[in-house]
Short mmCIF file of C-alpha atoms in Angstrom, two decimals:
data_model
loop_
_atom_site.label_atom_id
_atom_site.label_comp_id
_atom_site.label_asym_id
_atom_site.label_seq_id
_atom_site.Cartn_x
_atom_site.Cartn_y
_atom_site.Cartn_z
CA GLN A 1082 -11.33 -6.69 0.33
CA LEU A 1083 -14.76 -8.27 -0.15
CA GLN A 1084 -15.88 -5.17 -2.04
CA SER A 1085 -12.75 -4.41 -4.08
CA PRO A 1086 -13.55 -6.54 -7.17
CA LEU A 1087 -17.16 -5.32 -7.14
CA GLU A 1088 -16.49 -1.60 -7.04
CA PRO A 1089 -16.11 -1.04 -10.81
CA PHE A 1090 -19.30 -3.02 -11.41
CA LEU A 1091 -21.14 -1.08 -8.69
CA VAL A 1092 -20.03 2.23 -10.19
CA GLU A 1093 -21.22 1.09 -13.60
CA LYS A 1094 -24.59 0.10 -12.10
CA LEU A 1095 -25.03 3.47 -10.39
CA VAL A 1096 -23.85 5.55 -13.37
CA GLY A 1097 -25.50 3.46 -16.09
CA LYS A 1098 -24.15 0.73 -18.35
CA ASP A 1099 -24.65 2.92 -21.42
CA LYS A 1100 -22.17 5.47 -20.03
CA SER A 1101 -18.98 3.41 -19.81
CA SER A 1102 -16.64 6.41 -20.15
CA ASP A 1103 -18.47 8.26 -17.37
CA ALA A 1104 -18.26 5.14 -15.21
CA SER A 1105 -14.48 4.96 -15.72
CA VAL A 1106 -14.06 8.60 -14.74
CA SER A 1107 -16.28 8.14 -11.67
CA TYR A 1108 -14.31 5.07 -10.64
CA GLY A 1109 -11.06 7.05 -10.85
CA ARG A 1110 -12.53 9.92 -8.83
CA LEU A 1111 -13.72 7.50 -6.16
CA GLN A 1112 -10.20 6.13 -5.73
CA SER A 1113 -8.74 9.65 -5.69
CA LEU A 1114 -11.17 10.76 -2.97
CA PHE A 1115 -10.26 7.85 -0.71
CA SER A 1116 -6.54 8.38 -1.29
CA GLY A 1117 -6.86 12.09 -0.50
CA ILE A 1118 -8.58 11.29 2.78
CA GLN A 1119 -5.98 8.66 3.64
CA MET A 1120 -3.13 11.06 2.84
CA PHE A 1121 -4.03 13.40 5.69
CA ALA A 1122 -5.28 10.62 7.96
CA SER A 1123 -1.94 8.77 7.83
CA LEU A 1124 -0.02 11.74 9.23
CA LEU A 1125 -2.55 12.15 12.03
CA PHE A 1126 -2.62 8.44 12.80
CA GLY A 1127 1.16 8.18 13.04
CA HIS A 1128 1.12 10.83 15.77
CA ILE A 1129 -1.78 9.09 17.56
CA LEU A 1130 0.19 5.82 17.60
CA ASP A 1131 3.29 7.44 19.07
CA LYS A 1132 1.26 9.22 21.75
CA PHE A 1133 -1.57 6.81 22.66
CA GLY A 1134 -0.38 3.39 21.49
CA VAL A 1135 -1.54 0.73 19.08
CA ARG A 1136 -4.60 -0.34 21.08
CA VAL A 1137 -6.22 3.05 20.59
CA GLY A 1138 -5.10 3.07 16.95
CA PHE A 1139 -6.52 -0.37 16.16
CA THR A 1140 -9.82 0.42 17.88
CA LEU A 1141 -10.31 3.65 15.93
CA ASN A 1142 -9.38 1.85 12.72
CA PHE A 1143 -11.97 -0.90 13.06
CA LEU A 1144 -14.73 1.48 14.11
CA ALA A 1145 -13.99 3.59 11.02
CA CYS A 1146 -14.07 0.44 8.88
CA ALA A 1147 -17.48 -0.49 10.30
CA ALA A 1148 -18.82 3.00 9.49
CA THR A 1149 -17.49 2.81 5.93
CA TYR A 1150 -18.98 -0.61 5.25
CA TYR A 1151 -22.33 0.40 6.76
CA LEU A 1152 -22.62 3.38 4.43
CA LEU A 1153 -21.53 1.20 1.52
CA SER A 1154 -24.18 -1.41 2.36
CA ILE A 1155 -27.00 1.16 2.00
CA THR A 1156 -25.58 2.95 -1.05
CA SER A 1157 -28.13 3.80 -3.73
CA SER A 1158 -26.36 6.62 -5.61
CA MET A 1159 -22.89 7.85 -6.51
CA THR A 1160 -23.24 10.57 -3.87
CA MET A 1161 -23.69 7.95 -1.16
CA LEU A 1162 -20.82 5.95 -2.57
CA TYR A 1163 -18.57 9.00 -2.28
CA MET A 1164 -19.82 9.58 1.28
CA SER A 1165 -18.91 6.01 2.22
CA LYS A 1166 -15.24 6.93 1.74
CA ILE A 1167 -15.27 9.73 4.34
CA PRO A 1168 -14.84 7.45 7.41
CA GLY A 1169 -11.66 6.29 5.67
CA ILE A 1170 -9.94 9.03 7.66
CA GLY A 1171 -9.71 6.48 10.46
CA MET A 1172 -8.84 3.40 8.39
CA ALA A 1173 -5.17 2.73 9.14
CA GLY A 1174 -4.99 -0.87 10.31
CA PHE A 1175 -1.87 -1.81 8.38
CA LEU A 1176 -0.15 1.34 9.59
CA CYS A 1177 -0.91 0.28 13.19
CA ALA A 1178 0.42 -3.23 12.59
CA GLN A 1179 3.62 -2.03 10.91
CA THR A 1180 4.28 0.39 13.76
CA ALA A 1181 3.82 -2.35 16.36
CA VAL A 1182 6.15 -4.72 14.52
CA SER A 1183 8.85 -2.08 14.04
CA GLN A 1184 8.74 -1.27 17.77
CA LEU A 1185 8.88 -4.90 18.87
CA THR A 1186 11.74 -6.12 16.66
CA ARG A 1187 15.42 -5.33 16.28
CA ALA A 1188 16.73 -3.69 13.12
CA GLY A 1189 18.13 -5.98 10.47
CA PRO A 1190 17.05 -9.45 9.30
CA GLU A 1191 14.66 -9.93 12.23
CA ARG A 1192 12.66 -6.82 11.31
CA VAL A 1193 12.74 -7.57 7.59
CA GLN A 1194 11.37 -11.05 8.22
CA ALA A 1195 8.72 -9.78 10.64
CA LEU A 1196 7.53 -7.05 8.26
CA GLY A 1197 7.44 -9.56 5.43
CA ARG A 1198 5.37 -11.98 7.48
CA LEU A 1199 3.07 -9.16 8.53
CA THR A 1200 2.42 -8.29 4.90
CA SER A 1201 1.82 -11.96 4.20
CA ALA A 1202 -0.73 -12.10 7.03
CA TYR A 1203 -2.40 -9.01 5.60
CA THR A 1204 -2.59 -10.64 2.20
CA VAL A 1205 -4.55 -13.59 3.59
CA GLY A 1206 -7.51 -11.24 3.64
CA GLY A 1207 -6.44 -10.00 0.23
CA ILE A 1208 -6.49 -13.57 -1.07
CA LEU A 1209 -9.80 -14.70 0.40
CA GLY A 1210 -11.65 -11.36 0.32
CA PRO A 1211 -11.66 -10.59 -3.42
CA TYR A 1212 -12.37 -14.22 -4.31
CA LEU A 1213 -15.37 -14.46 -1.96
CA GLY A 1214 -16.52 -10.95 -2.89
CA GLY A 1215 -16.41 -11.83 -6.57
CA LEU A 1216 -18.50 -14.95 -5.94
CA LEU A 1217 -21.05 -12.99 -3.90
CA GLY A 1218 -21.21 -10.21 -6.48
CA GLY A 1219 -21.57 -12.72 -9.28
CA GLN A 1220 -24.95 -13.65 -7.76
CA GLY A 1221 -26.11 -10.06 -8.26
CA ASP A 1222 -25.84 -8.78 -4.66
CA TYR A 1223 -23.19 -6.06 -4.52
CA PHE A 1224 -23.89 -5.18 -0.86
CA LEU A 1225 -23.76 -8.48 1.05
CA GLY A 1226 -19.97 -8.31 1.27
CA ALA A 1227 -20.17 -4.82 2.83
CA LYS A 1228 -22.63 -6.06 5.48
CA LEU A 1229 -20.35 -8.98 6.38
CA ALA A 1230 -17.32 -6.67 6.51
CA MET A 1231 -19.18 -4.29 8.85
CA LEU A 1232 -19.90 -7.12 11.30
CA GLY A 1233 -16.31 -8.35 11.13
CA SER A 1234 -15.01 -4.83 11.83
CA LEU A 1235 -17.19 -4.48 14.94
CA VAL A 1236 -15.96 -7.84 16.25
CA ALA A 1237 -12.34 -6.79 15.61
CA ALA A 1238 -12.89 -3.49 17.45
CA ALA A 1239 -14.16 -5.43 20.48
CA CYS A 1240 -11.13 -7.74 20.34
CA CYS A 1241 -8.82 -4.72 20.53
CA LEU A 1242 -9.80 -4.35 24.19
CA MET A 1243 -7.54 -7.34 24.89
CA LEU A 1244 -4.43 -5.59 23.55
CA PRO A 1245 -1.86 -4.12 26.00
CA VAL A 1246 -2.77 -0.62 27.19
CA ASP A 1247 0.64 0.99 26.63
CA HIS A 1248 2.86 -0.23 23.80
CA MET A 1249 5.77 1.80 25.14
CA ASP A 1250 6.10 -0.59 28.10
CA VAL A 1251 7.23 -3.52 25.92
CA PRO A 1252 10.73 -4.63 27.14
CA SER A 1253 12.24 -4.77 23.64
CA ILE A 1254 11.91 -1.01 23.25
CA GLU A 1255 15.07 0.43 24.73
CA LEU A 1256 15.02 3.96 26.12
CA GLN A 1257 17.79 5.35 28.28
CA ASN A 1258 15.60 6.64 31.11
CA VAL A 1259 12.13 7.86 31.97
CA SER A 1260 12.94 11.53 31.46
CA GLU A 1261 14.27 10.85 27.96
CA LYS A 1262 11.09 8.95 27.12
CA THR A 1263 8.93 11.84 28.31
CA ALA A 1264 11.00 14.39 26.40
CA LYS A 1265 10.67 12.39 23.20
CA VAL A 1266 6.91 12.01 23.41
CA GLU A 1267 6.42 15.72 24.09
CA LEU A 1268 8.21 16.89 20.93
CA PRO A 1269 5.92 19.00 18.70
CA TRP A 1270 4.35 17.14 15.79
CA ILE A 1271 6.00 19.28 13.09
CA GLN A 1272 9.42 18.92 14.71
CA ARG A 1273 9.02 15.13 14.81
CA MET A 1274 8.18 15.05 11.10
CA MET A 1275 11.16 17.23 10.21
CA MET A 1276 13.49 14.93 12.17
CA VAL A 1277 12.09 11.91 10.32
CA ILE A 1278 12.48 13.63 6.93
CA ARG A 1279 16.15 14.40 7.62
CA VAL A 1280 17.05 10.75 8.12
CA ALA A 1281 14.46 8.95 5.95
CA GLY A 1282 13.58 11.51 3.30
CA PHE A 1283 15.57 9.99 0.42
CA LEU A 1284 13.97 6.55 0.52
CA SER A 1285 10.58 8.10 1.20
CA GLY A 1286 11.05 10.11 -1.99
CA VAL A 1287 11.84 6.90 -3.88
CA LYS A 1288 8.62 5.39 -2.51
CA LEU A 1289 6.63 8.46 -3.61
CA ILE A 1290 7.96 8.41 -7.18
CA THR A 1291 7.56 4.67 -7.69
CA SER A 1292 4.13 4.73 -6.06
CA THR A 1293 2.88 7.09 -8.77
CA ALA A 1294 3.65 4.49 -11.44
CA ASN A 1295 2.23 1.63 -9.40
CA SER A 1296 -0.88 3.67 -8.66
CA MET A 1297 -1.47 4.39 -12.34
CA ALA A 1298 -1.21 0.68 -13.06
CA SER A 1299 -3.37 -0.50 -10.15
CA ALA A 1300 -6.07 2.14 -10.74
CA THR A 1301 -6.53 0.98 -14.31
CA GLN A 1302 -5.95 -2.75 -13.81
CA ASN A 1303 -9.53 -3.64 -12.89
CA LEU A 1304 -10.84 -1.60 -15.82
CA ILE A 1305 -8.46 -3.36 -18.21
CA LEU A 1306 -9.42 -6.78 -16.91
CA LYS A 1307 -13.12 -5.92 -17.11
CA ASN A 1308 -13.27 -3.98 -20.39
CA GLN A 1309 -10.29 -5.13 -22.48
CA LEU A 1310 -9.93 -8.73 -21.29
CA GLY A 1311 -13.58 -9.49 -20.54
CA PHE A 1312 -13.36 -10.53 -16.88
CA ALA A 1313 -16.63 -11.04 -14.98
CA GLU A 1314 -17.06 -10.40 -11.23
CA ALA A 1315 -15.87 -13.85 -10.13
CA ASP A 1316 -12.94 -13.80 -12.59
CA LEU A 1317 -11.79 -10.43 -11.32
CA GLY A 1318 -12.06 -11.53 -7.69
CA PHE A 1319 -10.05 -14.70 -8.37
CA PHE A 1320 -7.30 -12.75 -10.15
CA MET A 1321 -7.00 -10.21 -7.34
CA SER A 1322 -6.73 -13.07 -4.84
CA ALA A 1323 -3.95 -14.68 -6.88
CA GLN A 1324 -2.12 -11.35 -7.07
CA PHE A 1325 -2.24 -10.95 -3.29
CA ALA A 1326 -1.03 -14.55 -2.90
CA PHE A 1327 2.04 -13.87 -5.03
CA GLY A 1328 2.80 -10.81 -2.91
CA ALA A 1329 2.47 -12.91 0.23
CA VAL A 1330 4.94 -15.47 -1.12
CA ALA A 1331 7.39 -12.70 -1.98
CA ASN A 1332 7.34 -11.29 1.56
CA ALA A 1333 7.10 -14.48 3.61
CA VAL A 1334 9.46 -16.67 1.59
CA LEU A 1335 11.68 -14.59 -0.69
CA LEU A 1336 12.39 -11.25 0.98
CA ALA A 1337 14.46 -12.38 3.99
CA PRO A 1338 16.63 -14.87 1.99
CA ILE A 1339 17.27 -12.27 -0.71
CA ALA A 1340 18.26 -9.66 1.86
CA LYS A 1341 20.57 -12.16 3.56
CA LEU A 1342 22.10 -13.16 0.23
CA MET A 1343 22.94 -9.52 -0.41
CA GLY A 1344 24.58 -9.16 2.97
CA SER A 1345 21.39 -7.76 4.54
CA VAL A 1346 21.98 -4.50 2.66
CA LEU A 1347 18.39 -3.43 2.02
CA GLN A 1348 19.53 -0.59 -0.24
CA ASN A 1349 20.59 -3.20 -2.81
CA VAL A 1350 17.22 -4.95 -2.54
CA VAL A 1351 15.44 -1.65 -3.21
CA ARG A 1352 17.63 -0.85 -6.22
CA HIS A 1353 17.17 -4.27 -7.79
CA CYS A 1354 13.40 -4.15 -7.28
CA VAL A 1355 13.23 -0.79 -9.05
CA LEU A 1356 15.22 -2.13 -12.00
CA ALA A 1357 13.14 -5.31 -12.23
CA MET A 1358 9.86 -3.40 -12.23
CA ALA A 1359 11.13 -1.05 -14.95
CA ALA A 1360 11.85 -4.09 -17.14
CA LEU A 1361 8.52 -5.81 -16.44
CA TYR A 1362 6.48 -2.67 -17.15
CA ALA A 1363 8.42 -2.22 -20.40
CA LEU A 1364 7.63 -5.80 -21.42
CA GLN A 1365 3.95 -5.31 -20.55
CA SER A 1366 3.92 -2.22 -22.75
CA LEU A 1367 5.60 -4.04 -25.64
CA LEU A 1368 3.19 -6.97 -25.59
CA ASN A 1369 0.11 -4.72 -25.47
CA SER A 1370 1.19 -1.93 -27.80
CA GLU A 1371 -1.13 -1.06 -30.65
CA LEU A 1372 1.76 0.48 -32.58
CA LEU A 1373 3.90 -2.65 -32.81
CA PRO A 1374 3.01 -5.55 -35.13
CA ILE A 1375 3.06 -8.26 -32.43
CA GLY A 1376 -0.65 -9.01 -32.52
CA LEU A 1377 -0.99 -11.58 -29.75
CA PRO A 1378 -4.11 -13.78 -29.89
CA PRO A 1379 -6.67 -12.96 -27.16
CA THR A 1380 -5.77 -16.00 -25.05
CA ALA A 1381 -2.03 -15.28 -25.25
CA GLN A 1382 -2.61 -11.60 -24.49
CA LYS A 1383 -4.65 -12.48 -21.41
CA GLY A 1384 -2.06 -15.02 -20.22
CA SER A 1385 0.90 -12.68 -20.68
CA PHE A 1386 -0.90 -9.79 -18.97
CA ILE A 1387 -1.76 -11.92 -15.93
CA SER A 1388 1.75 -13.41 -15.69
CA LEU A 1389 3.45 -10.03 -15.79
CA ALA A 1390 0.96 -8.50 -13.34
CA LEU A 1391 1.70 -11.29 -10.86
CA GLY A 1392 5.44 -10.82 -11.35
CA LEU A 1393 5.11 -7.09 -10.74
CA ALA A 1394 3.20 -7.83 -7.51
CA ILE A 1395 6.15 -9.79 -6.14
CA PHE A 1396 8.62 -6.95 -6.67
CA GLN A 1397 6.16 -4.26 -5.62
CA TYR A 1398 5.62 -5.81 -2.19
CA SER A 1399 9.33 -6.47 -1.76
CA LEU A 1400 10.18 -2.88 -2.72
CA SER A 1401 7.72 -1.36 -0.25
CA THR A 1402 8.67 -3.67 2.64
CA SER A 1403 12.41 -3.14 2.09
CA ILE A 1404 12.05 0.65 2.15
CA THR A 1405 10.05 0.49 5.38
CA ALA A 1406 12.57 -1.87 7.00
CA GLU A 1407 15.50 0.35 5.98
CA ASN A 1408 13.81 3.57 7.13
CA THR A 1409 12.87 2.18 10.54
CA GLN A 1410 16.58 1.58 11.17
CA ARG A 1411 17.20 5.29 10.76
CA VAL A 1412 14.68 6.81 13.17
CA ARG A 1413 14.31 6.73 16.95
CA GLU A 1414 12.08 4.12 18.54
CA ASP A 1415 9.45 6.64 19.66
CA MET A 1416 9.13 8.10 16.14
CA LYS A 1417 8.38 4.94 14.21
CA GLY A 1418 4.65 5.69 14.23
CA THR A 1419 5.34 9.11 12.74
CA LEU A 1420 7.64 7.58 10.11
CA ILE A 1421 5.20 4.88 9.02
CA GLY A 1422 2.34 7.39 9.05
CA MET A 1423 4.36 9.56 6.68
CA GLU A 1424 5.08 6.55 4.44
CA HIS A 1425 1.38 5.75 4.23
CA CYS A 1426 0.70 9.44 3.55
CA ILE A 1427 3.17 9.28 0.65
CA PHE A 1428 1.45 6.18 -0.73
CA SER A 1429 -1.94 7.87 -0.51
CA ALA A 1430 -0.63 11.14 -1.97
CA ALA A 1431 0.60 9.24 -5.00
CA ARG A 1432 -2.93 7.88 -5.48
CA VAL A 1433 -4.77 11.22 -5.32
CA ALA A 1434 -4.17 12.36 -8.89
CA THR A 1435 -2.68 9.28 -10.54
CA PRO A 1436 -5.93 7.26 -10.96
CA ALA A 1437 -7.36 9.99 -13.18
CA ILE A 1438 -4.01 10.38 -14.97
CA GLY A 1439 -3.71 6.63 -15.52
CA ILE A 1440 -7.25 6.33 -16.86
CA GLY A 1441 -6.63 9.33 -19.12
CA VAL A 1442 -3.42 7.79 -20.51
CA LEU A 1443 -5.19 4.45 -21.00
CA ASN A 1444 -8.07 6.07 -22.89
CA ALA A 1445 -5.74 8.16 -25.05
CA TYR A 1446 -2.82 5.81 -25.75
CA GLY A 1447 -4.04 2.35 -24.81
CA MET A 1448 -2.35 -0.26 -22.65
CA GLY A 1449 0.97 0.15 -24.46
CA GLY A 1450 1.18 3.85 -23.64
CA LEU A 1451 0.09 3.34 -20.04
CA TYR A 1452 2.74 0.75 -19.21
CA ALA A 1453 5.43 2.59 -21.16
CA THR A 1454 4.75 5.58 -18.91
CA CYS A 1455 5.06 3.39 -15.80
CA SER A 1456 8.32 1.89 -17.06
CA SER A 1457 9.82 5.30 -17.80
CA ILE A 1458 9.07 6.43 -14.23
CA PHE A 1459 10.98 3.45 -12.84
CA VAL A 1460 13.86 3.96 -15.27
CA GLY A 1461 14.10 7.58 -14.17
CA THR A 1462 14.05 6.51 -10.52
CA PHE A 1463 16.86 4.02 -11.10
CA LEU A 1464 19.01 6.65 -12.82
CA LEU A 1465 18.32 9.15 -10.03
CA TRP A 1466 19.24 6.51 -7.46
CA THR A 1467 22.52 5.72 -9.23
CA VAL A 1468 23.57 9.37 -9.33
CA THR A 1469 22.49 10.53 -5.86
CA VAL A 1470 22.40 7.54 -3.48
CA GLU A 1471 25.92 7.97 -2.08
CA ARG A 1472 25.22 11.61 -1.24
CA PHE A 1473 21.77 11.33 0.28
CA LEU A 1474 21.72 7.79 1.71
CA PRO A 1475 24.89 7.05 3.66
CA ASN A 1476 25.33 3.52 4.98
CA LEU A 1477 24.45 3.05 8.64
CA PRO A 1478 27.34 2.06 10.90
CA PRO A 1479 26.95 -1.54 12.11
CA SER A 1480 26.65 -0.33 15.72
CA ASP A 1481 23.70 1.91 14.84
CA VAL A 1482 21.83 -0.93 13.18
CA LYS A 1483 22.40 -3.24 16.13
CA ASP A 1484 21.45 -0.64 18.75
CA ARG A 1485 18.22 0.26 17.08
#
C-alpha cells in the first residue's frame, strides 16, 4: 500500500511527462498484467491452502511480496516495472486470511462479523500505507516505500513460522472421521472446482459482473484525481487512506448489524448493495457529465466526487464480504480454500481487461460516460438477480447453515 498512490507518478516519470496519454495507457497495462497473474495464482493458491495449510500459504505470500518490492525498489525503466509484477503469482495474503477465518468460524452472524473484522484489519494497512507512501513520494523518492515494504515482508515471512503446522487440526472444523477427511483432500483439483461452482456459481457470477464495473472505476480513479482534480502525491495518498477507512467502518461496524436487521439473510444484503451502488454511480455520472448543464464549480465537483467515492467504498466492501460469507455456507469445510481462491480469481479476471476499457471510456466520453457505464452494469445485475435468484440461489435450510 505504500506504493499504490505513487504508481501513476512513477509511470509518468518513466514514460515522460510530455507523454501523458502514453503514461495512462502504460498505467492501465501495468494493472492488467498484475491482475492476469493474480487470476491464475488465486486458483493455484486455493488448492495449496486446502492441501498444505495456511502457514505454508502465508509464508509463500510474504516471500513473493518481498521479491516484488525488491524489484520495484531498483526499477529504472518500464520493463523493470512490468517485471516487478511477476512475483505477484505468490501474493495472496488476504486469500490466506479469509480461508483461515472461514475454517475457524461457524456459518451465519459469527462468520459475517469475523470476515468484516478481517477486512477492517486489512484496511489498517490500506489507511496508513497510502498516506505514508504519499508523504514519502511527495519528497521526491518513489522507491523508499518499496524498500520498507520489502523489509516488512521478510519479517512477516519469519513470523509465519510461529503459526500452527496443520490448519485442519483446529477443533472447530468438524469432519465425520479420518477416512472422510483423507478422501476429501485427495479429490482432483478440477473436480473440487466443479463441486464449488455447482453450489456457489450464481453468487460468484454476481461478483464477476459487479467487479468489472468496480474495476473500471478503481483503475481510473487515481488518474481522475491526478489529472482532472489536480491531486498531488500526498493528496492522493490521503484520499486513498480515507477510502480504506470508510470500507473498514462498513465491515467492522455496519455489516453485522445490517445482516442481523435483515434476519441474517445475506442474499438481501447483496441485493441492496447492488442497488445502492447502481444509484451512486448514476449520481456520480450526472454530476460529472459534460453533456448536462450542471456546471459544478471546481471545489464543489471535487467535494461531490470524493463524497460519492467514499460512499461507494462502503457498499463495495459490504457487497464483497457478504458474497464470501454466503458462499462459504454452501461449500464443504475442506473446500473453502478452493472457493476463496476462485473468488479472488474472479476479482482478478475482472481486472485484466477492464483497466484498459475504463481508461478508454474515460478518454472518449469523460467522467460522465465512465460512471454511466458502471451504473448500467449494476442496474443490469440487479435486474438479472430479480429474474433468476429463486431458480439459481435456493435458500439454505436452517440446519445446513448451523451444521456448517
